[in-house]
Coordinates of C-alpha atoms in Angstrom, one line a residue:
Chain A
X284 CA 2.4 14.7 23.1
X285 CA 4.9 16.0 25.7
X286 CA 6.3 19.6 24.7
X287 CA 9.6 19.1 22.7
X288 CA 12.9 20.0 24.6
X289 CA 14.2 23.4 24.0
X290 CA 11.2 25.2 24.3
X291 CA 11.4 28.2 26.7
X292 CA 9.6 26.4 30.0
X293 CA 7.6 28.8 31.8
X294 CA 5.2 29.0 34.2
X295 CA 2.4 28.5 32.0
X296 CA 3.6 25.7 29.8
X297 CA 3.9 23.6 33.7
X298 CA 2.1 20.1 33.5
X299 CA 0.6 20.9 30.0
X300 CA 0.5 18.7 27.0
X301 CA 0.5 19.5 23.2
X302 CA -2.6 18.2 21.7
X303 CA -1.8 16.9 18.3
X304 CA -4.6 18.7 15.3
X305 CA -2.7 17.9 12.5
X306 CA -0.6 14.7 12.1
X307 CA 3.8 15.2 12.4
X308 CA 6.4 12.8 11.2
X309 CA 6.7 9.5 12.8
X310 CA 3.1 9.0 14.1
X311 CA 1.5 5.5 13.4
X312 CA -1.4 7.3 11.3
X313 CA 0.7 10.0 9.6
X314 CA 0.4 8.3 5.9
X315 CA -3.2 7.3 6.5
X316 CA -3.9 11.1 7.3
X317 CA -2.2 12.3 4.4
X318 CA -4.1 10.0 2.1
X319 CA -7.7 11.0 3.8
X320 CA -6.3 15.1 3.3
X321 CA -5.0 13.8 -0.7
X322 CA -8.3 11.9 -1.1
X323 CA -10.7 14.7 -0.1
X324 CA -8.5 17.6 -2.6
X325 CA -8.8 15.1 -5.2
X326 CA -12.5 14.6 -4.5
X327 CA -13.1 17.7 -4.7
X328 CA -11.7 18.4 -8.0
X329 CA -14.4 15.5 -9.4
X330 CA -12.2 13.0 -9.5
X331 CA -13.0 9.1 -8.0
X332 CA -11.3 7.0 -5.6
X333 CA -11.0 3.5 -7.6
X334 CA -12.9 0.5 -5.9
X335 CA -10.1 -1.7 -7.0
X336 CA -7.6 -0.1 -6.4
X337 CA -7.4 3.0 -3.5
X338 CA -4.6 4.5 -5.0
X339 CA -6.0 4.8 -8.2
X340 CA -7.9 8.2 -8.8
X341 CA -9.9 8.7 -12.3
X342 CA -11.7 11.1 -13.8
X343 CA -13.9 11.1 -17.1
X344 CA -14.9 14.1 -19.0
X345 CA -16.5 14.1 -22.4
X346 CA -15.4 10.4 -23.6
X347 CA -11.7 11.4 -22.1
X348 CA -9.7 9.9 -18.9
X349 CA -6.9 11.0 -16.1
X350 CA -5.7 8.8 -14.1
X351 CA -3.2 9.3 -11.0
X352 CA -1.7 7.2 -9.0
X353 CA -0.1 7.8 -5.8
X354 CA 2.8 6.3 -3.7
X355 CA 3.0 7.9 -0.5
X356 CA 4.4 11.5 -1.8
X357 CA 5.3 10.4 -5.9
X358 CA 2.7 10.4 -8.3
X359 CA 2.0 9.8 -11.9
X360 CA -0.6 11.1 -14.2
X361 CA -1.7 9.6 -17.2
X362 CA -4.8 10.4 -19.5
X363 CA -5.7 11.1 -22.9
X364 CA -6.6 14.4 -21.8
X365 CA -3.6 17.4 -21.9
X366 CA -6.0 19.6 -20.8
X367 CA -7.2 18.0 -17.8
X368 CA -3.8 16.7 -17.0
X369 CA -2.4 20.5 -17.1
X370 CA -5.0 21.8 -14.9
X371 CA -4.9 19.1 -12.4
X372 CA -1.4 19.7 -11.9
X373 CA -1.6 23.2 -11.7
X374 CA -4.0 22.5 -8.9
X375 CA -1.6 19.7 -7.0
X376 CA 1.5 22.3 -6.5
X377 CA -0.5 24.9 -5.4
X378 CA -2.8 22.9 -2.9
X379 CA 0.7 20.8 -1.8
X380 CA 3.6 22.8 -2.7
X381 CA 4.6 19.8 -5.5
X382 CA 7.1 20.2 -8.2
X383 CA 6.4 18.5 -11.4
X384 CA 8.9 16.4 -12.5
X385 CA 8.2 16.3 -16.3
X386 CA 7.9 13.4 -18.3
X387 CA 8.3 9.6 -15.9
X388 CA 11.9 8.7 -16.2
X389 CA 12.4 7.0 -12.5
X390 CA 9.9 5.7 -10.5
X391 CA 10.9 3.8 -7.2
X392 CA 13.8 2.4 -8.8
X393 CA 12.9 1.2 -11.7
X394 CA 13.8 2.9 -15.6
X395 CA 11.1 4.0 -17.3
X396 CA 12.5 4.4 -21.4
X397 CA 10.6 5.6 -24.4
X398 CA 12.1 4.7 -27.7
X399 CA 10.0 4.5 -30.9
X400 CA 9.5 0.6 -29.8
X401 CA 7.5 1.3 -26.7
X402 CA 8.2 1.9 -22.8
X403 CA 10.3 -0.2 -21.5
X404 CA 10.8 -0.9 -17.8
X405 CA 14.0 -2.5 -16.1
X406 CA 16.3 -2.2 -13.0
X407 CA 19.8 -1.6 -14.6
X408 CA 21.5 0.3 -12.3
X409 CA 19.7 -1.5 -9.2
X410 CA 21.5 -4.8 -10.6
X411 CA 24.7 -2.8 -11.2
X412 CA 24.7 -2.0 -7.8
X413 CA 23.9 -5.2 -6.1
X414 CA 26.6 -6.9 -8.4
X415 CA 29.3 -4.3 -7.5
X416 CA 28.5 -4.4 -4.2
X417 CA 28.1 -8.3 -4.0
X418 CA 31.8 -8.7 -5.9
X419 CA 30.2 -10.6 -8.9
X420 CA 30.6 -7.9 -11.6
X421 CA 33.5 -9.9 -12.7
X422 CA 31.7 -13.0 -12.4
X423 CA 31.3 -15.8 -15.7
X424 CA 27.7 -15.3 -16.9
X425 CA 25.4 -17.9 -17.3
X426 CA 22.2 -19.1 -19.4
X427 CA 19.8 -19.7 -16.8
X428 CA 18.7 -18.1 -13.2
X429 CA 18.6 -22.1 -11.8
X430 CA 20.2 -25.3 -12.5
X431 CA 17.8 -27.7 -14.3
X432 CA 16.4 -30.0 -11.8
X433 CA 17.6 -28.8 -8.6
X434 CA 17.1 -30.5 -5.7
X435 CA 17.2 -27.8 -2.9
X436 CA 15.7 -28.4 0.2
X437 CA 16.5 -28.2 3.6
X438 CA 18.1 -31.4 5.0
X439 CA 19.1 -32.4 8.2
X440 CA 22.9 -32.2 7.7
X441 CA 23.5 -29.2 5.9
X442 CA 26.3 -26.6 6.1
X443 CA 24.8 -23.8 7.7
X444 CA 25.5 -20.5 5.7
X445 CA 25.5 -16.3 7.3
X446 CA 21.9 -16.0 7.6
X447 CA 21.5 -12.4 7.9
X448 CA 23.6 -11.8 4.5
X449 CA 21.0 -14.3 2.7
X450 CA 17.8 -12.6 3.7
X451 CA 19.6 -10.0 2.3
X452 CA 20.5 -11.2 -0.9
X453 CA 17.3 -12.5 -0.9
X454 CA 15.2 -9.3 -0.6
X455 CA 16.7 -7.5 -2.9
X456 CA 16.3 -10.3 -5.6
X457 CA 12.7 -10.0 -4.4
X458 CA 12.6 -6.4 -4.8
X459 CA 14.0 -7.4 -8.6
X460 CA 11.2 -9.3 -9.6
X461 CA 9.4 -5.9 -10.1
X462 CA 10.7 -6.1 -13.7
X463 CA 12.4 -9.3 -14.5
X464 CA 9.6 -12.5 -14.7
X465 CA 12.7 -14.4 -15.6
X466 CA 13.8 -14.9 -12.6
X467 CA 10.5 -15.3 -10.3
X468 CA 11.1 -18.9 -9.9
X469 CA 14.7 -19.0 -8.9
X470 CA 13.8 -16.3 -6.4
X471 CA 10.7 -17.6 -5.0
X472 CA 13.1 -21.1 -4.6
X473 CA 15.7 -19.3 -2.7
X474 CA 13.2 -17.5 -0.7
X475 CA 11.9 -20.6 1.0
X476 CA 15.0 -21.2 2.6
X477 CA 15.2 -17.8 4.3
X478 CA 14.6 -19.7 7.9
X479 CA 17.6 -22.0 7.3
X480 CA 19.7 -20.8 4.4
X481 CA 22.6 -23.7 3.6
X482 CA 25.9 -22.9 1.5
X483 CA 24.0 -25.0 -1.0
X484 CA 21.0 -22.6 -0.9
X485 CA 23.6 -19.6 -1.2
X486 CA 25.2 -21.3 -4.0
X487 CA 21.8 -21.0 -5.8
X488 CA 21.5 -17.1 -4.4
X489 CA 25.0 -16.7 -6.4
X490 CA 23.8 -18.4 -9.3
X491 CA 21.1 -16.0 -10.1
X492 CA 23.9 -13.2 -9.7
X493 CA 25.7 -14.8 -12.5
X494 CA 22.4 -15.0 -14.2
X495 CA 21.9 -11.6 -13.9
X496 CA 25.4 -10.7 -14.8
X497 CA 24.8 -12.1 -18.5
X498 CA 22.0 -9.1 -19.1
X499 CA 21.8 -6.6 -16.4
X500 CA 19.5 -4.4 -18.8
X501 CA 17.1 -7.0 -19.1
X502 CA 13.2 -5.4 -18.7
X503 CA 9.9 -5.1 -19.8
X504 CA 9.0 -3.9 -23.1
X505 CA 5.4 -2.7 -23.8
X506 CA 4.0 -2.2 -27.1
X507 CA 1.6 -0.9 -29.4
X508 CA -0.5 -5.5 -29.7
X509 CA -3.8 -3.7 -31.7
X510 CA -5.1 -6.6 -29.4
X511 CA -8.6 -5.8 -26.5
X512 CA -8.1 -8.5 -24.5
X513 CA -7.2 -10.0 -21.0
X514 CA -5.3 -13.3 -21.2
X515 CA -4.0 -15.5 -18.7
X516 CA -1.5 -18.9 -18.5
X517 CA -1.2 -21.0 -16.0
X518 CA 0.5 -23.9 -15.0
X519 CA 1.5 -26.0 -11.8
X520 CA 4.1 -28.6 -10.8
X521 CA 3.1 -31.2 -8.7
X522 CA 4.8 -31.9 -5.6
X523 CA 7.5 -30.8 -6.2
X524 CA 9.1 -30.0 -2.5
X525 CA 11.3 -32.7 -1.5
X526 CA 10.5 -32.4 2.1
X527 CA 6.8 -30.7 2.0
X528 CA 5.3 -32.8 -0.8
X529 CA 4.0 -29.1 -2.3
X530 CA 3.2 -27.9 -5.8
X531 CA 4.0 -24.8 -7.2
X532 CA 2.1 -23.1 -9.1
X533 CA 2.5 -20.1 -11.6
X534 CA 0.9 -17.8 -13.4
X535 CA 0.8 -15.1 -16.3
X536 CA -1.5 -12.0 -17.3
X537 CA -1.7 -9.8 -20.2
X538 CA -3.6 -6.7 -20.8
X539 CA -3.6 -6.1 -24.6
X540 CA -0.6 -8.1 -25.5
X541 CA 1.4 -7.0 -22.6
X542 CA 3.1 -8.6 -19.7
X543 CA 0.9 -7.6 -16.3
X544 CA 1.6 -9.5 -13.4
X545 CA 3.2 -12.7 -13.0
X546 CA 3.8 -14.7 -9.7
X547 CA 5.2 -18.3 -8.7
X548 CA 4.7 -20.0 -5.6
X549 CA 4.7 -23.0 -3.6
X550 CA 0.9 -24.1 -2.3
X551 CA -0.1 -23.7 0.8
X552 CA -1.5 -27.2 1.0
X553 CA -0.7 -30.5 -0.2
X554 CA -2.4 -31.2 -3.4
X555 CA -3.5 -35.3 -4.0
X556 CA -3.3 -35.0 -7.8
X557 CA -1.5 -32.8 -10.4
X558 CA -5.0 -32.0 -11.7
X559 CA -5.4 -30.5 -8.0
X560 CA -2.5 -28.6 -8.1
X561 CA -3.6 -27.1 -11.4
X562 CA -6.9 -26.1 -10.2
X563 CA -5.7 -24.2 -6.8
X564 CA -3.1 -22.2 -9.4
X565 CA -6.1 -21.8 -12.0
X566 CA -7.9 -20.5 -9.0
X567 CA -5.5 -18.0 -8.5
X568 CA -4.8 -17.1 -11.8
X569 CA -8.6 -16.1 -11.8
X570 CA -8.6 -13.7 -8.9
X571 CA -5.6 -11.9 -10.5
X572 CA -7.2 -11.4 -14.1
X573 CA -10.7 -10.4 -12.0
X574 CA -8.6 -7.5 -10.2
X575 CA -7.5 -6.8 -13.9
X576 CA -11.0 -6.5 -14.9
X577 CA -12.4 -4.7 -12.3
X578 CA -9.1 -1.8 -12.2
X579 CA -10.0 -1.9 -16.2
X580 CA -13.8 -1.2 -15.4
X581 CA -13.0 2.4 -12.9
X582 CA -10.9 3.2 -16.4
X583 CA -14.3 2.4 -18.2
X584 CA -12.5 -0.2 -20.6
X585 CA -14.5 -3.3 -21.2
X586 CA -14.0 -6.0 -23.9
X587 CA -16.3 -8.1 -25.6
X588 CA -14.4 -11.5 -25.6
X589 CA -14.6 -13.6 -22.0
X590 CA -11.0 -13.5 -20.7
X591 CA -8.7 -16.5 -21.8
X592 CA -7.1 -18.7 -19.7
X593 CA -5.0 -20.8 -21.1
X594 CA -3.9 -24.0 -19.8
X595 CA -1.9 -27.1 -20.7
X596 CA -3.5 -29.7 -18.7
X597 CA -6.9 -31.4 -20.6
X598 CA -8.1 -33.4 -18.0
X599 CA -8.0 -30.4 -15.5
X600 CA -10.3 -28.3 -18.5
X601 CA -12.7 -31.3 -19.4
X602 CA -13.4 -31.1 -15.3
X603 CA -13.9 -27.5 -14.9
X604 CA -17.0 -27.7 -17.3
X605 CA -18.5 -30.7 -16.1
X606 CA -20.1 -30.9 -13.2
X607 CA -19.8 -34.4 -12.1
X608 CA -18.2 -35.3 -8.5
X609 CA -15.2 -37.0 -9.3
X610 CA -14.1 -39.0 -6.5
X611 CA -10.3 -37.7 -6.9
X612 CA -11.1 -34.1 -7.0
X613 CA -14.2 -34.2 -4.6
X614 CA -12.1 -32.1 -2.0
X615 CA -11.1 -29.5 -4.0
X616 CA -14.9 -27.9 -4.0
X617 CA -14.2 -24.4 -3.3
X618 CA -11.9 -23.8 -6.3
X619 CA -13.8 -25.8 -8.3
X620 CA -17.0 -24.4 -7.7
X621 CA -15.8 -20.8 -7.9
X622 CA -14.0 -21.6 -11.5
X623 CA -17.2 -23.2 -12.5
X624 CA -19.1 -20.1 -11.7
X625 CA -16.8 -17.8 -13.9
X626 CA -17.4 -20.2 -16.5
X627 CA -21.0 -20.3 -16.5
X628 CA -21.2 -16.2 -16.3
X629 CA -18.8 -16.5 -19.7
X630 CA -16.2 -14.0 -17.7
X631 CA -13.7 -17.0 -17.9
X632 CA -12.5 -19.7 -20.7
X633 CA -9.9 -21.8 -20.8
X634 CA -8.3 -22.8 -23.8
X635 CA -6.1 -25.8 -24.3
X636 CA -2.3 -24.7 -24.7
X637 CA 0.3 -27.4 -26.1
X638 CA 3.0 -27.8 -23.2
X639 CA 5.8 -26.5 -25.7
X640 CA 3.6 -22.6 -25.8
X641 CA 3.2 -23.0 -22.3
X642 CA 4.5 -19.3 -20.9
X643 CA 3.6 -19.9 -17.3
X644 CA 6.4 -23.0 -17.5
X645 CA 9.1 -20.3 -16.9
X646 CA 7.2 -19.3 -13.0
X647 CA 6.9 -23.5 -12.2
X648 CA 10.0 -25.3 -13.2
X649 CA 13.4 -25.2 -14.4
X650 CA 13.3 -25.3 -18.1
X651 CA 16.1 -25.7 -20.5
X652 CA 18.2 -22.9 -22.0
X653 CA 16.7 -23.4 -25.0
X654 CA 13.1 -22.7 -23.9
X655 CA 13.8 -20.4 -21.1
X656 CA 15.0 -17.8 -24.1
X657 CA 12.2 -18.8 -26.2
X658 CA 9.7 -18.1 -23.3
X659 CA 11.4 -14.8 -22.4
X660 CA 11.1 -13.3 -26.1
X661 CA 7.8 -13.7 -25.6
X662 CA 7.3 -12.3 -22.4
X663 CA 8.2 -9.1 -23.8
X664 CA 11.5 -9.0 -22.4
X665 CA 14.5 -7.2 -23.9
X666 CA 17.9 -5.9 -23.3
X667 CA 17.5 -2.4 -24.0
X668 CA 21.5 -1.5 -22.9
X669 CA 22.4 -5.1 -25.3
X670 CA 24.5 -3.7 -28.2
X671 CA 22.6 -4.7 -31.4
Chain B
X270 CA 21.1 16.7 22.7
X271 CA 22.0 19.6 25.1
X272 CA 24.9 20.7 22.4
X273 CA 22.7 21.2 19.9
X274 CA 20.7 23.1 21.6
X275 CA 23.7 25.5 22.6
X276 CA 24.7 25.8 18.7
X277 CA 23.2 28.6 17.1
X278 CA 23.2 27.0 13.8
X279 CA 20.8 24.3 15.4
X280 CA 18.5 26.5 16.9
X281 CA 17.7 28.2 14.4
X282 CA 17.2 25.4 12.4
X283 CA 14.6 24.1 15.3
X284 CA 13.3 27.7 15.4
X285 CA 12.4 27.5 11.1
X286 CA 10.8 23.9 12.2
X287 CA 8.7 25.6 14.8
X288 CA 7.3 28.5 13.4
X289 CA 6.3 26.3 10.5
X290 CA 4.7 24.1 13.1
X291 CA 2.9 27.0 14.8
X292 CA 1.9 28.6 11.1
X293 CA -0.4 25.8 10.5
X294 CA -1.2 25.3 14.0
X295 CA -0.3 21.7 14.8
X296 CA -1.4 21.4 18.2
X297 CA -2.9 23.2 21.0
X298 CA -1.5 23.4 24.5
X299 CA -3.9 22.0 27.1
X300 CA -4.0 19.8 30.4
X301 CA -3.1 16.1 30.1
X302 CA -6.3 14.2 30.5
X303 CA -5.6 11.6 34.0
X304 CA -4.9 8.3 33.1
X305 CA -3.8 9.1 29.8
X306 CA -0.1 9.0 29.0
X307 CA 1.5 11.7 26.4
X308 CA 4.2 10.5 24.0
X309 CA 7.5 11.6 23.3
X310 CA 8.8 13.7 20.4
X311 CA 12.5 14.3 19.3
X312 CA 14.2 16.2 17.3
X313 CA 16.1 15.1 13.8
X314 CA 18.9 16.7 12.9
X315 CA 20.0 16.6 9.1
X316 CA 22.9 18.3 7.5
X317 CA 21.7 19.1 3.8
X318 CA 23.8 18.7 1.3
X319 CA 23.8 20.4 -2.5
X320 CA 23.8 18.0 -5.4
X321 CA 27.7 18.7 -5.4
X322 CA 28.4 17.9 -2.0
X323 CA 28.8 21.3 -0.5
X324 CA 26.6 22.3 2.6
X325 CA 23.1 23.6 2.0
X326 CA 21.8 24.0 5.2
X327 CA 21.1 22.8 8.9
X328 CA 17.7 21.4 9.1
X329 CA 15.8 20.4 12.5
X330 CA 12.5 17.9 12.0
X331 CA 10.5 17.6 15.1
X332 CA 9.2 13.6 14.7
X333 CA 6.4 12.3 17.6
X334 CA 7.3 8.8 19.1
X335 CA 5.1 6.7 17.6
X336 CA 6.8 3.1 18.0
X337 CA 5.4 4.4 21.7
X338 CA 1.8 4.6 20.6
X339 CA -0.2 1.7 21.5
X340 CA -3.2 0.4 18.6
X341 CA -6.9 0.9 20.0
X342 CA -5.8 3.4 22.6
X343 CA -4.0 5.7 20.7
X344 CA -5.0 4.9 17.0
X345 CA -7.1 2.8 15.4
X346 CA -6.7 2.3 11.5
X347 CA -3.2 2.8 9.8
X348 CA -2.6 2.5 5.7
X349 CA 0.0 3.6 3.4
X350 CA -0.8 5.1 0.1
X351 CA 1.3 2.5 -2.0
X352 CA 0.4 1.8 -5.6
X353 CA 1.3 -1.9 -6.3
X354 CA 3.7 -1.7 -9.5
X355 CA 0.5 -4.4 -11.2
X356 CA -1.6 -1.2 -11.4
X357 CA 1.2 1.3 -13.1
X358 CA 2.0 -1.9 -15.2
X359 CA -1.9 -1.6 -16.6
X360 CA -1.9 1.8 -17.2
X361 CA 1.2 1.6 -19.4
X362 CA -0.2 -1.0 -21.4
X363 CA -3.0 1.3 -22.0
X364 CA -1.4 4.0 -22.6
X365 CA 0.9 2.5 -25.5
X366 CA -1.8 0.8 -27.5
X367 CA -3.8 4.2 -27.3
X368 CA -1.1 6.2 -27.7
X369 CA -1.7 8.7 -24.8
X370 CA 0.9 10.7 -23.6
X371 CA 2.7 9.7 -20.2

């Protein structure tokens, strides 16, 4: 690196470079450095880098756990163990000069609430924000994040809209989805427009404003389930693009009776049948609940019971334990051979879900008001700001 | 540039930056290597305000150039620590149905 300017320049500093030792603010590397320098402390200390997850560090001691997780310089301990937990961060702010920041009230944006419910996770004043600063905090409210059977797409003759205030809009709806499942699909619809937004595309941006309007409080709620399980739903809508031809496809995991991770979106490739389309999102579906296993294993929890996926389509289950070549699914190998694997190792069963207690419904389609609330109570969503 | 550098309040702010840059020695002086191109630094200048909007302090951060460095010549592997929200998700869930303390 070239000597800064201001330094006193004399004779012997002429044609000499500073050769960097340690990293300084701005380099390419600099995080990656200060994870190897956190990484090695917390080695040291006897505690393990997860395999699943690099930012996860655990440690077991006599039956009890302490977990940490890091994000760049915030971090969050957890454990079972307040002795553990007292001395590692004793250890933290003397080694990095950290201040402990008591109980997690705020992390990255998001609320964190204890009541005698649960925790509860949401975005309030993030939404608060983006309304006021959008002008729709005077806005009518409405029931749903999208109309019921939209037909965005991007056509030939539409009105072009101000692109650089959609992708906007449209990032910080995606940044929203952090704690509100409710309005994955209407975001993931918006967001495929980002190339060529329309006014009819910014239309449906505004309409998830109003949406969001009617419960700005809205989050996760977790709770004491007295259930050990994974659980998964998913579900896929068949070629559904207008101009594409895609499916989407959705899906829904649970640890213990609460809401994980969810995600909606459209295929990458053009799926023959629905029954296709439901096996590339079943696929899916699966790699997410594996993570889920495997973060669960570095936390040494394991459950007896194969994790349940659940699924609304028969014909897409009767095929995923037999092992015939169909000639309409024949192409779909891959996935089908990697779900029948899971199956056979009893890791992985899918039971049959009537349509109507279909969850993953919410991350594939507009549904109507009626069912959108239903599936959102069960999501484990509330209002925690809603006067009761 | 050359004003801060004439206000006293700014230098010593750059002077705090480099003594703490000296106290854990970040770099050693030494002869460019030929053929090999050094990059450039600046300096940040940052007023710091009190919760209350009053003036804290004057603070100078010396930051390298390192939109300037070029991958496989100058570095080879980057990654950010960044937890995925799934992961904090999990542990919550754990922690409420065992009742551990957050």
């Amino acid at each position: 690196m070239e000597l800064p300017l201001g330094i006193k320049q004399s004779f012997e500093h002429e044609g000499r470079v500073c050769k960097l030792k340690r990293a300084l603010y701005g380099l390419k590397q600099s995080p990656r450095a200060w994870l190897g320098r956190f990484t090695l402390a917390m080695k040291t200390t006897g505690y393990q880098q997860s395999n699943a997850y690099h930012t996860l560090f655990v440690k077991h001691k006599g039956g009890k756990v302490t977990a940490l997780i890091v994000y760049v310089d915030d971090m969050i301990l957890i454990g079972d163990d307040p002795e553990e937990i007292r001395t590692l961060r004793e250890y933290l702010s003397a080694e990095f000069e950290m201040k402990d920041l008591g109980q997690l009230k705020y992390f990255l944006g998001i609320e964190v609430a204890r009541s005698k419910q649960g925790i509860s996770l949401s975005q309030h004043k993030y939404v608060l924000d983006l309304l006021s600063e959008t002008g729709m905090l005077a806005c009518k409210p409405v029931e749903t994040p999208i109309q019921m059977n939209h037909q965005l797409g991007i056509l030939p003759d539409q009105i072009p809209t101000d692109m650089g205030r959609y992708q906007r809009l449209v990032g910080k709806l995606i940044y929203l989805t952090h704690t509100r499942p409710d309005i994955t699909y209407a975001v993931s619809v918006v967001s495929q427009f980002i190339h060529a937004p329309s006014e009819e595309h910014m239309n449906a941006v505004y309409r998830i404003l109003r949406y969001l309007k009617g419960a700005p409080g809205k989050g996760l709620l977790y709770v004491k389930n007295d259930v050990s399980n994974i659980e998964g739903y998913t579900d896929a809508d068949w070629a559904v693009d207008q101009t594409t031809r895609r499916s989407t496809s959705g899906y829904l995991t649970f640890v213990e009776g609460n809401l994980i991770t969810w995600r909606s979106r459209k295929q990458k490739v053009v799926a023959r049948s629905s029954a296709e389309a439901e096996f590339r999102g079943m696929a899916q579906g699966i790699c997410e609940l594996l993570w889920i296993k495997s973060v669960l294993k570095d936390l040494e929890i394991k459950y007896t019971d194969p994790i349940k996926l659940y699924c609304d389509n028969k014909t897409v289950i009767q095929i995923a334990h037999n092992p015939v070549q169909h000639d309409r699914t024949k192409h779909v190998e891959v996935d089908r051979h990697f779900i029948k694997e899971k199956l056979d190792q009893r890791i992985i069963c899918f039971p049959f879900v009537r349509s109507a207690s279909q969850l993953a419904d919410v991350l594939t389609k507009t549904v109507s008001n009626k069912d959108f609330d239903s599936i959102i109570d069960k999501l484990g969503m509330i209002d925690i700001y809603a006067p009761t | 540039m050359q004003d801060a550098l004439e206000d006293p309040k700014w230098k010593k702010a750059m002077n705090e930056e480099m003594e703490a840059l000296q106290k854990t020695s970040t770099w050693e002086l030494v002869v460019l290597p030929e053929g090999k191109k050094a990059i450039g630094c600046r300096w940040v200048y940052t007023v710091k305000l009190k919760a209350d909007g009053s003036l804290d302090r004057y603070k100078a951060r010396l930051v390298a150039k390192g939109y300037a460095q070029k991958y496989g010549i100058d570095y080879q592997e980057t990654f950010a620590p960044v937890a995925k929200l799934n992961t904090i998700r999990i542990l919550i869930s754990i922690t409420m149905n065992r009742d551990w303390p957050l």
